Amino acid sequence: MDANLQQFKAEFFKALAHPMRIRILEVLAEGEQNVNELQTILGSEGSAVSQQLAVLRAKNLVNSVKDGTTVVYSLRDPLLKDLLAVARQIFNNHLIESISLLKDIQKQ
């Protein structure tokens, strides 16, 4: 069981290992979007966005629902929003530590 859980976690974090995929998840944490909306928000080409969405779909991180000719994406699990918030807090903690170190160095 532990090996299966560790493998799941490794695959899960691999899916998060791209800045555009993280940004897509952050945008979807705020609400459903279609590809065109994501392209506009991300300022990126459609092929790049579609490629990253395919990875997120393959790893079951996002849902896709066809609405006519449009595909609408959403987070599959709302806890992803919490995970992204925790990652931001960890980043902020590292940033605070770095700033503190720089201030100490400047005092010397």
Short mmCIF file of C-alpha atoms in Angstrom, two decimals:
data_model
loop_
_atom_site.label_atom_id
_atom_site.label_comp_id
_atom_site.label_asym_id
_atom_site.label_seq_id
_atom_site.Cartn_x
_atom_site.Cartn_y
_atom_site.Cartn_z
CA MET A 1 0.00 0.00 0.00
CA ASP A 2 2.74 2.48 0.92
CA ALA A 3 4.53 1.82 -2.39
CA ASN A 4 1.32 2.55 -4.31
CA LEU A 5 0.79 5.76 -2.39
CA GLN A 6 4.37 6.86 -2.97
CA GLN A 7 4.05 6.10 -6.68
CA PHE A 8 0.80 8.08 -6.84
CA LYS A 9 2.46 11.04 -5.10
CA ALA A 10 5.46 10.91 -7.44
CA GLU A 11 3.22 10.90 -10.52
CA PHE A 12 1.03 13.60 -9.03
CA PHE A 13 3.96 15.94 -8.42
CA LYS A 14 5.40 15.19 -11.88
CA ALA A 15 2.13 16.50 -13.30
CA LEU A 16 2.69 19.73 -11.35
CA ALA A 17 6.29 20.05 -12.55
CA HIS A 18 5.66 22.69 -15.22
CA PRO A 19 5.05 26.41 -14.64
CA MET A 20 2.23 26.63 -17.19
CA ARG A 21 0.42 23.65 -15.65
CA ILE A 22 0.66 25.31 -12.24
CA ARG A 23 -0.69 28.55 -13.70
CA ILE A 24 -3.55 26.71 -15.42
CA LEU A 25 -4.50 25.10 -12.11
CA GLU A 26 -4.33 28.49 -10.37
CA VAL A 27 -6.68 29.98 -12.97
CA LEU A 28 -9.06 27.03 -12.76
CA ALA A 29 -9.05 27.33 -8.97
CA GLU A 30 -10.92 30.60 -9.53
CA GLY A 31 -13.51 28.97 -11.79
CA GLU A 32 -14.22 27.07 -14.98
CA GLN A 33 -12.57 28.25 -18.20
CA ASN A 34 -12.48 27.16 -21.82
CA VAL A 35 -9.28 26.93 -23.88
CA ASN A 36 -9.74 30.37 -25.47
CA GLU A 37 -10.22 31.98 -22.05
CA LEU A 38 -7.15 30.19 -20.70
CA GLN A 39 -5.09 31.31 -23.70
CA THR A 40 -6.09 34.92 -23.12
CA ILE A 41 -5.43 34.82 -19.38
CA LEU A 42 -2.09 33.03 -19.81
CA GLY A 43 -1.04 35.07 -22.84
CA SER A 44 0.02 31.87 -24.55
CA GLU A 45 -0.60 30.07 -27.82
CA GLY A 46 -3.40 27.56 -28.07
CA SER A 47 -1.15 24.62 -28.84
CA ALA A 48 0.94 25.17 -25.69
CA VAL A 49 -2.16 25.50 -23.50
CA SER A 50 -3.80 22.46 -25.08
CA GLN A 51 -0.63 20.42 -24.62
CA GLN A 52 -0.47 21.22 -20.90
CA LEU A 53 -4.21 20.62 -20.47
CA ALA A 54 -3.72 17.17 -22.03
CA VAL A 55 -1.15 16.33 -19.34
CA LEU A 56 -3.44 17.58 -16.59
CA ARG A 57 -6.34 15.56 -18.02
CA ALA A 58 -4.19 12.43 -18.31
CA LYS A 59 -3.24 12.75 -14.64
CA ASN A 60 -6.88 13.35 -13.64
CA LEU A 61 -6.23 16.81 -12.23
CA VAL A 62 -8.80 18.59 -14.38
CA ASN A 63 -12.25 17.76 -15.72
CA SER A 64 -13.29 18.62 -19.24
CA VAL A 65 -16.90 18.95 -20.36
CA LYS A 66 -17.89 19.58 -23.96
CA ASP A 67 -20.44 22.38 -24.36
CA GLY A 68 -21.30 22.51 -28.06
CA THR A 69 -18.01 23.17 -29.83
CA THR A 70 -16.34 24.45 -26.66
CA VAL A 71 -14.58 22.38 -24.00
CA VAL A 72 -14.83 23.78 -20.48
CA TYR A 73 -12.19 22.86 -17.91
CA SER A 74 -12.39 22.76 -14.12
CA LEU A 75 -10.40 21.36 -11.20
CA ARG A 76 -11.23 17.75 -10.57
CA ASP A 77 -10.55 18.06 -6.84
CA PRO A 78 -11.15 21.35 -5.01
CA LEU A 79 -8.31 20.45 -2.61
CA LEU A 80 -5.90 21.40 -5.40
CA LYS A 81 -6.71 25.02 -4.57
CA ASP A 82 -5.54 24.41 -0.99
CA LEU A 83 -2.38 22.68 -2.21
CA LEU A 84 -1.51 25.67 -4.40
CA ALA A 85 -2.11 28.02 -1.46
CA VAL A 86 0.21 25.97 0.76
CA ALA A 87 2.88 26.00 -1.96
CA ARG A 88 2.58 29.80 -2.08
CA GLN A 89 3.00 29.98 1.72
CA ILE A 90 6.11 27.78 1.54
CA PHE A 91 7.52 30.04 -1.18
CA ASN A 92 6.80 33.12 0.96
CA ASN A 93 8.53 31.51 3.96
CA HIS A 94 11.64 30.84 1.85
CA LEU A 95 11.54 34.38 0.54
CA ILE A 96 11.31 35.81 4.07
CA GLU A 97 14.28 33.70 5.16
CA SER A 98 16.32 34.88 2.16
CA ILE A 99 15.50 38.52 2.84
CA SER A 100 16.48 38.06 6.47
CA LEU A 101 19.81 36.52 5.46
CA LEU A 102 20.51 39.39 3.07
CA LYS A 103 19.77 41.94 5.79
CA ASP A 104 22.17 40.14 8.13
CA ILE A 105 24.87 40.17 5.47
CA GLN A 106 24.35 43.90 4.82
CA LYS A 107 24.82 44.64 8.52
CA GLN A 108 28.27 43.05 8.52
#
